[in-house]
Coordinates of C-alpha atoms and ligand atoms in Angstrom, one line a residue:
M9 CA 136.8 86.5 148.0
F10 CA 136.4 88.9 150.5
N11 CA 134.0 87.1 152.8
L12 CA 135.2 87.4 156.0
A13 CA 132.7 85.2 158.5
T14 CA 132.9 87.2 161.7
S15 CA 132.2 87.5 165.6
L16 CA 133.1 90.1 168.0
M17 CA 135.9 87.7 169.8
L18 CA 137.5 86.9 166.8
W19 CA 138.2 89.9 165.0
S20 CA 141.5 91.1 165.7
S21 CA 142.8 87.6 165.0
L22 CA 140.7 87.1 161.7
I23 CA 141.7 90.8 160.6
I24 CA 145.1 90.0 160.7
S25 CA 145.9 86.6 159.1
Y26 CA 142.9 87.2 156.4
A27 CA 145.3 90.7 155.8
Y28 CA 148.0 87.9 156.2
T29 CA 147.0 85.5 153.7
M30 CA 145.2 87.5 151.2
H31 CA 147.0 90.4 150.7
A32 CA 150.4 90.3 151.3
M33 CA 150.5 92.4 154.4
A34 CA 154.2 93.6 155.3
Q35 CA 154.6 92.7 158.6
L36 CA 152.3 92.0 161.4
P37 CA 151.1 94.8 164.2
R38 CA 154.7 95.3 165.9
G39 CA 154.8 97.4 169.0
S40 CA 151.7 98.7 169.8
S41 CA 148.7 96.2 169.0
T42 CA 146.5 99.7 167.4
S43 CA 149.4 100.0 164.4
R44 CA 148.8 98.4 161.6
F45 CA 152.0 98.3 158.8
Y46 CA 150.9 97.7 154.7
D47 CA 153.1 97.7 152.0
F48 CA 151.6 98.7 148.6
K49 CA 153.9 98.2 145.7
V50 CA 152.6 100.4 143.0
Q51 CA 153.7 97.9 139.6
T52 CA 152.4 97.5 136.5
T53 CA 150.6 94.5 135.9
T54 CA 149.1 92.4 133.1
I55 CA 145.1 92.2 132.9
T56 CA 142.9 90.0 130.1
K57 CA 139.3 91.1 130.4
L58 CA 136.9 91.5 127.5
C59 CA 138.4 89.7 125.2
N60 CA 141.3 92.4 125.8
T61 CA 144.8 92.0 127.2
K62 CA 146.2 95.4 128.8
N63 CA 148.8 96.1 131.3
M64 CA 147.8 98.3 134.3
V65 CA 148.5 99.9 137.4
T66 CA 147.7 97.7 140.2
I67 CA 149.1 97.5 144.0
N68 CA 150.6 94.1 145.2
G69 CA 149.2 93.1 141.5
I70 CA 146.0 92.7 143.0
F71 CA 142.4 94.2 141.0
P72 CA 140.7 95.1 143.0
G73 CA 143.7 96.3 145.6
P74 CA 144.2 94.4 148.2
V75 CA 141.8 95.3 152.1
I76 CA 142.8 97.4 154.7
Y77 CA 141.0 96.2 158.0
A78 CA 141.8 98.0 161.2
Q79 CA 139.8 99.3 164.6
E80 CA 139.0 102.8 165.1
D81 CA 141.0 104.7 166.8
D82 CA 144.1 102.2 164.9
R83 CA 146.8 104.0 163.3
I84 CA 147.7 103.4 159.9
V85 CA 151.7 103.4 158.0
V86 CA 151.3 102.0 154.6
K87 CA 154.7 102.3 152.6
V88 CA 153.8 103.1 149.3
T89 CA 156.4 102.1 146.3
N90 CA 156.4 103.4 142.8
E91 CA 157.4 100.7 140.7
T92 CA 155.6 102.1 137.2
P93 CA 156.8 104.6 135.5
Y94 CA 153.4 106.7 136.1
N95 CA 153.3 109.5 139.3
T96 CA 151.5 107.9 142.0
T97 CA 149.4 109.3 145.1
I98 CA 147.3 107.2 147.7
H99 CA 144.3 108.8 149.3
W100 CA 141.9 107.7 151.9
H101 CA 139.1 108.5 151.1
G102 CA 136.8 109.2 153.8
V103 CA 139.5 109.3 156.6
R104 CA 139.3 112.6 158.4
Q105 CA 143.0 113.1 159.0
R106 CA 143.7 114.9 161.8
R107 CA 146.1 116.9 162.0
S108 CA 148.1 114.5 159.7
C109 CA 147.5 116.1 156.2
W110 CA 150.4 115.5 154.6
F111 CA 149.2 112.2 154.4
D112 CA 145.5 113.3 152.4
G113 CA 147.4 112.1 149.4
P114 CA 145.3 114.6 146.4
S115 CA 148.2 115.5 144.1
Y116 CA 149.2 118.9 144.2
I117 CA 146.9 119.8 147.0
T118 CA 148.8 118.1 149.6
Q119 CA 151.6 116.5 148.6
C120 CA 154.0 116.3 144.9
P121 CA 153.1 113.2 143.5
I122 CA 155.7 109.9 144.0
Q123 CA 157.7 109.2 141.3
A124 CA 158.9 106.2 139.5
G125 CA 161.1 104.3 141.6
Q126 CA 160.0 106.7 144.9
T127 CA 158.6 105.7 148.2
F128 CA 156.4 107.4 150.3
T129 CA 154.8 106.7 154.0
Y130 CA 151.8 107.5 154.4
D131 CA 151.0 107.4 158.1
F132 CA 147.6 108.1 160.3
T133 CA 145.2 107.3 163.0
L134 CA 141.4 106.6 162.2
V135 CA 140.3 109.0 165.1
N136 CA 136.9 108.3 166.3
Q137 CA 136.2 106.7 162.8
K138 CA 135.0 103.8 162.1
G139 CA 132.9 101.7 159.0
T140 CA 133.1 101.3 155.6
F141 CA 136.1 103.4 153.6
F142 CA 138.1 103.0 150.3
W143 CA 141.5 104.2 149.5
H144 CA 142.3 105.0 145.6
A145 CA 145.5 106.6 143.8
H146 CA 144.2 110.5 143.8
V147 CA 146.4 111.7 140.6
S148 CA 145.8 111.6 136.9
W149 CA 142.7 108.7 136.2
L150 CA 145.4 106.1 137.4
R151 CA 142.1 105.7 140.6
A152 CA 140.7 103.4 137.3
T153 CA 143.0 100.6 138.0
V154 CA 144.3 101.9 141.7
Y155 CA 141.4 101.3 144.3
G156 CA 140.3 99.4 147.3
A157 CA 138.3 98.6 150.4
F158 CA 139.6 100.0 153.6
V159 CA 137.0 98.5 156.5
V160 CA 137.5 99.7 160.1
Y161 CA 136.2 97.7 162.5
P162 CA 134.5 98.9 166.3
K163 CA 136.9 98.9 168.6
T164 CA 136.9 95.3 170.5
G165 CA 133.7 94.6 172.5
V166 CA 131.5 97.1 170.7
P167 CA 128.6 95.5 169.0
Y168 CA 127.2 97.1 165.6
P169 CA 123.9 98.7 166.3
F170 CA 121.8 95.8 164.5
K171 CA 122.0 92.3 164.6
Y172 CA 124.6 90.3 163.8
P173 CA 124.8 89.3 160.3
Q174 CA 126.2 85.6 158.6
E175 CA 128.9 86.9 156.9
E176 CA 129.7 91.0 155.6
H177 CA 131.0 91.0 152.2
I178 CA 132.7 94.4 150.0
I179 CA 131.0 94.7 147.1
I180 CA 133.3 98.0 145.3
L181 CA 131.5 99.4 141.8
G182 CA 134.4 100.4 139.7
E183 CA 134.4 101.1 135.8
Y184 CA 136.8 99.8 132.8
W185 CA 138.3 100.5 130.3
K186 CA 140.0 98.0 127.5
E187 CA 142.7 101.1 126.7
D188 CA 145.1 102.9 129.1
V189 CA 143.4 105.3 131.3
V190 CA 146.0 107.8 131.7
Q191 CA 146.1 107.4 127.6
I192 CA 142.6 108.4 127.7
E193 CA 142.7 111.6 129.7
R194 CA 145.3 113.1 128.1
T195 CA 143.2 112.3 124.6
T196 CA 140.1 113.8 126.3
A197 CA 141.6 116.8 127.9
A198 CA 143.0 117.7 124.4
S199 CA 140.1 116.7 122.2
G200 CA 138.4 119.6 124.6
G201 CA 135.4 117.1 124.6
S202 CA 134.4 114.5 126.9
P203 CA 135.9 111.1 127.4
P204 CA 134.4 107.9 125.9
V205 CA 131.9 106.1 128.0
A206 CA 133.5 102.9 130.5
D207 CA 134.0 99.6 128.4
A208 CA 132.2 97.7 131.3
Y209 CA 130.6 98.3 134.2
T210 CA 132.4 96.0 137.2
I211 CA 131.4 94.6 141.0
N212 CA 134.4 93.6 143.1
G213 CA 136.9 94.1 139.1
H214 CA 133.8 91.8 137.2
P215 CA 131.7 92.9 135.0
G216 CA 129.9 89.7 134.4
P217 CA 128.0 87.7 131.9
N218 CA 126.5 90.4 130.0
Y219 CA 129.3 91.7 128.3
N220 CA 131.4 89.7 125.2
C221 CA 133.9 87.6 126.5
S222 CA 132.9 88.0 130.1
N223 CA 130.5 84.7 131.3
N224 CA 132.7 82.9 133.5
D225 CA 134.2 87.0 134.6
V226 CA 131.6 87.2 137.7
Y227 CA 131.8 87.4 141.4
E228 CA 129.5 85.5 143.2
I229 CA 128.6 85.1 146.9
D230 CA 127.0 81.8 148.5
V231 CA 124.4 82.3 151.1
V232 CA 122.4 80.3 153.2
P233 CA 118.2 80.3 153.6
G234 CA 117.4 82.3 156.4
K235 CA 120.5 84.4 157.0
T236 CA 121.3 88.1 156.9
Y237 CA 124.3 89.6 155.0
L238 CA 126.0 92.9 155.4
L239 CA 127.7 94.0 152.1
R240 CA 129.7 96.8 152.3
L241 CA 129.0 99.1 148.9
I242 CA 131.2 101.3 147.5
S243 CA 131.3 103.1 144.4
A244 CA 135.3 103.4 142.9
G245 CA 133.7 104.4 139.7
L246 CA 135.6 106.7 137.5
N247 CA 132.7 108.8 135.6
S248 CA 129.3 107.5 136.7
E249 CA 127.1 107.7 138.9
N250 CA 125.3 103.9 139.6
F251 CA 122.0 102.5 141.0
F252 CA 122.5 98.9 142.7
A253 CA 120.0 96.4 143.4
I254 CA 119.2 92.5 143.9
A255 CA 116.9 90.6 142.1
N256 CA 114.2 90.3 144.6
H257 CA 115.6 91.4 147.6
K258 CA 115.2 94.5 149.9
L259 CA 118.2 96.6 151.1
T260 CA 118.5 97.9 154.1
I261 CA 120.7 100.8 154.6
V262 CA 122.4 101.1 158.4
E263 CA 125.5 103.2 157.6
A264 CA 126.1 105.8 154.9
D265 CA 129.9 107.1 154.1
A266 CA 131.2 105.0 157.4
E267 CA 128.9 107.0 159.6
Y268 CA 125.5 104.8 161.0
T269 CA 122.0 105.5 159.6
K270 CA 118.5 104.7 160.7
P271 CA 118.2 101.4 159.3
F272 CA 115.8 102.3 155.9
T273 CA 114.8 99.7 153.4
T274 CA 114.8 99.8 149.3
D275 CA 114.7 98.4 146.8
R276 CA 117.8 99.6 145.2
V277 CA 120.4 101.8 146.4
M278 CA 122.4 104.9 144.2
L279 CA 125.9 105.6 145.1
G280 CA 127.9 108.2 143.4
P281 CA 131.8 107.5 142.6
G282 CA 133.5 108.3 146.0
Q283 CA 130.2 106.9 148.3
A284 CA 130.4 103.9 150.8
I285 CA 126.7 102.9 151.5
N286 CA 126.4 99.9 154.1
V287 CA 123.1 97.7 153.7
L288 CA 121.5 94.6 155.2
V289 CA 120.0 91.7 152.9
T290 CA 118.2 88.7 154.3
A291 CA 118.7 85.6 152.1
D292 CA 114.5 85.0 152.3
Q293 CA 113.4 84.0 148.9
A294 CA 113.0 80.1 147.3
I295 CA 116.0 78.8 146.6
G296 CA 117.8 80.1 143.5
K297 CA 120.2 82.2 141.8
Y298 CA 119.9 85.6 141.8
S299 CA 121.3 88.5 140.2
M300 CA 123.1 91.6 141.9
A301 CA 123.0 94.5 139.4
M302 CA 124.7 98.0 138.9
G303 CA 123.4 100.0 136.3
P304 CA 124.1 103.9 134.9
Y305 CA 122.4 107.1 136.7
S306 CA 122.4 109.3 134.4
S307 CA 121.3 112.9 135.1
A308 CA 122.9 115.0 132.5
K309 CA 120.9 116.0 129.3
G310 CA 122.8 114.5 126.0
A311 CA 125.4 112.3 128.1
A312 CA 126.6 109.4 126.5
F313 CA 126.6 106.7 128.9
Q314 CA 127.5 102.6 129.1
D315 CA 123.9 101.2 129.5
T316 CA 124.8 97.5 129.6
L317 CA 124.5 96.1 133.3
A318 CA 127.5 94.4 135.6
I319 CA 125.7 91.8 137.2
A320 CA 127.2 90.0 140.2
H321 CA 125.4 86.7 141.7
F322 CA 124.1 86.1 145.0
K323 CA 123.4 82.6 145.0
Y324 CA 121.6 80.3 147.9
L325 CA 122.9 77.2 149.1
G326 CA 121.4 74.3 146.7
A327 CA 120.7 76.5 144.1
V328 CA 121.8 74.9 141.4
T329 CA 125.1 75.7 139.9
N330 CA 124.2 76.0 136.5
S331 CA 120.9 77.8 136.7
V332 CA 119.7 81.0 135.5
S333 CA 119.9 83.8 137.3
L334 CA 116.7 86.3 138.1
P335 CA 117.2 89.2 137.0
A336 CA 117.3 92.7 139.4
Q337 CA 115.0 95.5 138.2
L338 CA 116.9 99.0 138.5
P339 CA 115.3 102.5 137.8
S340 CA 115.7 103.7 134.5
V341 CA 118.9 106.0 133.8
N342 CA 117.1 109.3 134.6
D343 CA 115.0 108.7 137.4
N344 CA 115.7 111.1 139.8
L345 CA 112.5 110.4 141.9
A346 CA 114.4 106.9 142.8
V347 CA 117.6 108.8 144.3
K348 CA 115.8 111.6 146.0
T349 CA 113.5 108.5 147.8
I350 CA 117.0 107.3 148.8
M351 CA 118.0 110.4 150.0
D352 CA 115.1 111.4 151.8
G353 CA 116.2 108.2 154.0
L354 CA 119.4 108.8 155.2
R355 CA 119.0 109.9 158.7
S356 CA 121.4 109.4 161.5
L357 CA 121.0 106.5 163.8
N358 CA 121.5 108.9 167.0
P359 CA 120.7 112.6 167.5
V360 CA 124.4 114.7 166.2
N361 CA 126.0 117.8 166.6
V362 CA 125.0 119.8 164.4
P363 CA 126.3 123.5 164.3
T364 CA 123.4 125.7 164.8
K365 CA 125.4 129.1 164.8
I366 CA 126.9 129.5 161.3
D367 CA 130.3 132.3 160.9
T368 CA 130.9 131.5 157.0
N369 CA 128.5 131.1 155.2
F370 CA 129.6 130.2 151.3
F371 CA 126.7 129.5 148.5
I372 CA 129.0 128.2 145.8
T373 CA 127.3 127.3 142.1
I374 CA 128.5 123.9 140.6
G375 CA 128.3 123.4 137.2
L376 CA 129.7 122.9 133.4
N377 CA 130.9 125.8 131.3
V378 CA 131.6 125.6 127.6
Q379 CA 135.1 128.1 126.0
K380 CA 135.6 129.6 123.4
C381 CA 137.7 127.8 120.9
H382 CA 141.3 129.3 120.4
S383 CA 142.8 126.3 118.7
K384 CA 144.3 126.6 115.3
T385 CA 143.2 122.8 115.0
P386 CA 139.4 123.0 116.8
N387 CA 138.7 120.2 115.2
Q388 CA 140.7 118.2 116.6
N389 CA 140.7 120.0 120.3
C390 CA 137.2 122.5 120.1
Q391 CA 135.3 119.0 119.9
G392 CA 132.9 120.3 123.3
I393 CA 129.6 121.5 123.2
N394 CA 129.0 123.9 120.0
H395 CA 132.5 123.1 118.5
G396 CA 134.0 124.5 122.2
V397 CA 136.3 123.8 125.2
M398 CA 134.9 121.9 128.0
A399 CA 135.0 122.6 131.8
A400 CA 133.3 123.4 134.9
S401 CA 133.7 125.4 138.1
M402 CA 132.9 125.7 140.9
N403 CA 131.5 129.9 141.3
N404 CA 132.2 130.0 137.7
I405 CA 136.1 129.3 138.7
S406 CA 137.9 126.5 137.1
F407 CA 140.6 125.0 139.3
I408 CA 143.6 124.6 137.8
M409 CA 145.9 122.3 139.7
P410 CA 149.4 124.4 140.9
K411 CA 152.7 123.0 139.9
I412 CA 153.8 122.5 144.1
S413 CA 151.0 121.1 146.3
L414 CA 149.1 123.6 147.9
L415 CA 150.0 122.9 151.3
E416 CA 153.9 122.6 151.3
A417 CA 153.5 126.3 149.4
Y418 CA 151.1 127.3 151.8
Y419 CA 153.3 126.1 155.1
K420 CA 156.6 126.6 153.5
K421 CA 155.2 130.3 152.8
I422 CA 156.0 130.1 149.4
N423 CA 154.3 132.4 146.9
G424 CA 152.7 132.4 143.7
S425 CA 150.7 128.9 143.3
F426 CA 147.5 129.7 144.9
T427 CA 145.8 132.7 145.6
E428 CA 143.7 133.5 148.4
D429 CA 140.3 135.4 146.6
F430 CA 137.6 132.2 146.0
P431 CA 134.7 133.6 145.7
G432 CA 132.3 133.4 148.6
V433 CA 129.3 134.0 146.1
P434 CA 128.8 133.7 142.9
L435 CA 130.2 137.0 140.7
K436 CA 127.0 136.9 138.8
F437 CA 123.3 136.0 140.2
Y438 CA 121.0 134.9 137.3
D439 CA 118.5 132.1 137.4
F440 CA 120.7 128.9 137.5
V441 CA 119.5 126.0 137.0
N442 CA 117.2 127.3 134.2
G443 CA 119.3 130.0 132.1
P444 CA 120.6 130.0 129.9
N445 CA 118.6 128.9 127.3
N446 CA 120.5 127.6 124.7
I447 CA 124.0 126.7 125.5
P448 CA 126.2 129.6 124.2
N449 CA 130.1 128.7 123.1
D450 CA 131.2 130.9 125.6
T451 CA 129.8 130.7 129.4
Q452 CA 132.6 132.4 130.6
S453 CA 134.1 130.7 133.7
L454 CA 137.8 132.4 135.1
N455 CA 140.5 129.9 135.3
G456 CA 143.0 130.3 138.8
T457 CA 143.9 128.2 141.4
R458 CA 141.8 130.1 144.1
V459 CA 141.5 128.8 147.6
K460 CA 138.9 129.6 151.1
I461 CA 141.2 130.5 154.2
L462 CA 139.0 129.3 157.0
E463 CA 139.8 130.6 160.8
Y464 CA 140.4 127.6 162.3
G465 CA 137.1 126.3 164.7
S466 CA 135.1 128.3 162.1
R467 CA 131.3 126.8 162.1
V468 CA 131.1 126.5 158.2
Q469 CA 127.6 126.0 155.8
L470 CA 127.9 126.0 152.2
I471 CA 125.0 126.0 149.8
L472 CA 125.7 124.0 146.9
Q473 CA 123.2 125.1 144.1
D474 CA 123.7 123.0 140.6
T475 CA 123.6 125.1 137.9
G476 CA 122.0 124.3 134.0
T477 CA 124.9 126.8 132.4
V478 CA 125.1 123.8 130.3
T479 CA 123.1 120.7 131.5
T480 CA 121.9 120.3 134.8
E481 CA 123.5 117.1 136.2
N482 CA 123.3 115.5 140.2
H483 CA 127.4 115.8 141.2
P484 CA 128.6 113.4 144.0
I485 CA 130.5 116.4 145.4
H486 CA 133.2 115.5 147.9
L487 CA 135.2 117.1 151.1
H488 CA 138.5 116.1 152.0
G489 CA 139.3 116.2 156.2
F490 CA 136.3 116.3 157.1
S491 CA 132.6 114.9 157.2
F492 CA 129.8 117.2 157.2
Y493 CA 126.1 117.2 158.6
V494 CA 123.8 117.6 154.9
V495 CA 121.5 119.9 156.6
G496 CA 119.2 120.6 153.9
Y497 CA 118.5 120.1 149.7
G498 CA 116.2 120.6 147.1
T499 CA 115.0 121.1 143.8
G500 CA 115.4 124.4 141.9
N501 CA 117.2 127.7 143.0
Y502 CA 118.1 127.6 147.0
N503 CA 115.3 129.7 148.1
P504 CA 116.6 131.2 151.6
Q505 CA 112.3 131.3 152.9
A506 CA 111.6 128.4 152.0
A507 CA 114.6 125.9 152.8
K508 CA 113.7 123.3 154.7
F509 CA 116.6 122.3 157.1
N510 CA 117.2 118.6 159.5
L511 CA 119.1 120.1 162.4
V512 CA 118.1 116.7 164.3
D513 CA 119.2 113.9 162.3
P514 CA 121.1 114.8 159.1
P515 CA 123.2 112.4 157.7
Y516 CA 127.1 113.2 158.2
M517 CA 128.7 112.0 155.1
N518 CA 131.9 113.2 153.0
T519 CA 130.5 113.1 149.5
I520 CA 127.3 114.2 148.6
G521 CA 125.3 114.0 145.2
V522 CA 124.0 117.5 145.0
P523 CA 120.2 117.0 143.2
V524 CA 120.6 117.2 139.3
G525 CA 118.8 121.0 139.0
G526 CA 119.2 121.6 142.8
W527 CA 120.9 122.5 145.9
T528 CA 122.4 121.2 148.9
A529 CA 123.2 122.9 152.7
I530 CA 125.8 121.3 153.9
R531 CA 128.1 122.0 157.7
F532 CA 130.9 121.5 159.0
V533 CA 133.6 123.2 162.0
A534 CA 136.1 124.2 160.0
D535 CA 138.5 122.0 163.3
N536 CA 141.2 120.8 160.7
P537 CA 144.4 122.5 160.1
G538 CA 145.2 121.9 156.5
V539 CA 144.6 122.5 153.0
W540 CA 141.3 120.5 151.9
F541 CA 140.2 119.8 148.6
M542 CA 136.8 120.1 147.7
H543 CA 135.5 118.7 144.6
C544 CA 133.1 116.6 142.0
H545 CA 134.2 112.8 142.5
L546 CA 133.4 112.7 138.1
D547 CA 137.1 112.8 137.3
I548 CA 135.6 114.1 134.0
H549 CA 134.6 117.1 136.1
Q550 CA 137.8 117.2 138.3
L551 CA 140.0 117.9 134.8
W552 CA 138.0 120.2 133.8
G553 CA 138.1 122.4 137.2
L554 CA 135.4 121.5 139.5
G555 CA 136.6 122.0 142.7
T556 CA 138.3 124.6 144.8
A557 CA 140.1 123.8 148.4
F558 CA 139.8 125.3 151.6
I559 CA 143.0 126.0 154.0
V560 CA 142.6 125.9 157.2
K561 CA 144.5 128.3 159.9
N562 CA 146.0 126.6 162.9
G563 CA 144.1 127.4 165.9
K564 CA 146.3 127.4 169.7
G565 CA 148.7 125.2 171.4
E566 CA 149.7 121.9 169.7
V567 CA 147.1 120.1 169.2
E568 CA 145.1 122.8 167.1
T569 CA 148.4 123.2 164.8
L570 CA 149.4 120.5 162.0
P571 CA 153.0 119.3 162.4
P572 CA 155.5 119.8 160.5
P573 CA 156.2 117.9 157.1
P574 CA 157.4 114.0 157.6
T575 CA 161.1 113.6 156.2
D576 CA 160.3 111.4 153.2
F577 CA 157.8 113.7 151.6
P578 CA 157.4 113.8 147.8
R579 CA 159.4 116.3 146.2
C580 CA 158.1 117.3 143.0
Ligands
C2O29 CU1 138.0 110.4 147.1 CU2 139.6 113.5 146.4 O1 139.1 112.3 146.7

């Protein structure tokens, strides 16, 4: 369904005709050839999977949703019409939204949700950006079903920095629940405990033959022996990080989070929710059918996970149709070394412009908490560890969503929805990774909508430190509005004397898996005015409060100033 025969000359026309035939594109680009218009109807669609039929929210009735195709520097205009009873928003994950914060999409951060029956048109430009992105709903857990790929080609005539692939395929990894995901989120929040694991992993929406009633619900790629393919891997999972591998085939990483990397060849990759990795695969094995497998990477102690693998097929031309596929080998579920090896392999292709002087240096702990049970019905509402209520925090502050969007409150100077006192360092220093030794039932995180103000143009370094307060865990931390250089990472507590930084060719990413029981240092220049969410992309952790927001002030003159909100901006 996703293969797109490509050649440099054919791009533009293919992009248009493909999108037009496949995905109900509203209008062909008009006027400027670099504007691309899409119509997204948020709909309730009946889907049958795993012997179970449910109504779920989709865009235009398609799951995964329509692919957006564009070229670097294009303007993207997406009219979103909400035909469901659910509040919705769409976030364009990885798009840096230069001077277009109003269109970023996270609910209650940059906008109020698009309510039932309402319409909102997202309008932004892909300034200096190309590669593999995705879009997803950014309200409640709708993201579990409302997501799709967003592919941005280089400008016409600009080649890839690697040999041209025979074909390209989008591979979106997802998690699927038989129940209504919005209901699951509500039930989980009310319980104080952990959510149920997904009923299945999916590859482009298909669980594959390992699950009940799913023998024919398998995604398949047909390949020609000897040819090389580009796979655009995207993790749209909700609460799970995942390994991906193809039986007997090597993967060569060439891009991570929509930025080119030095080619790095590996047997497998790991993607946390929010990450995208492009790999080249050569069909250099004996003619046959090989499995592409997606399985769990679960670094938290004692956490439940789905352990059945999603399988898709990598099928050679000439292979017997119903031949058995050769199984792919995935690392064990808690193979932290495998994850480190992949991370070590991510280097920017070209020398980069990392800030070497830092104006603003923050140390931010990230982790889980347990709050004391205050409910009169503890059996119902305090199902967390030690009969407490689960929470999560940055610098021990659990982020509470405001009632109107932070961006509106900030822009219109409406008082009372946030405070500007997010701490730049933890309130207490202790052995973050190893302490405390046993999990108490009250780790005393504070609730608040606390943000940090950044001066326009300030050079920012964040040290993100995982904690073992409840359990250490790899957290995929995502920053809106920027890509950041991952200049360092390691295990244990961050030690500035011992830490080694790469200021030569660090990867430039938008989501980074902070190592389990370890730390990561990231750097960026705060040169994009607006309000930018930073959060764990595991939705359960986001629900529990693992996030904060940065307000980047305007600079000087028009090009450093956020324009006013659009006229159709949703109201709360
Ligand atoms: Cu992909 Cu705030 O999210």
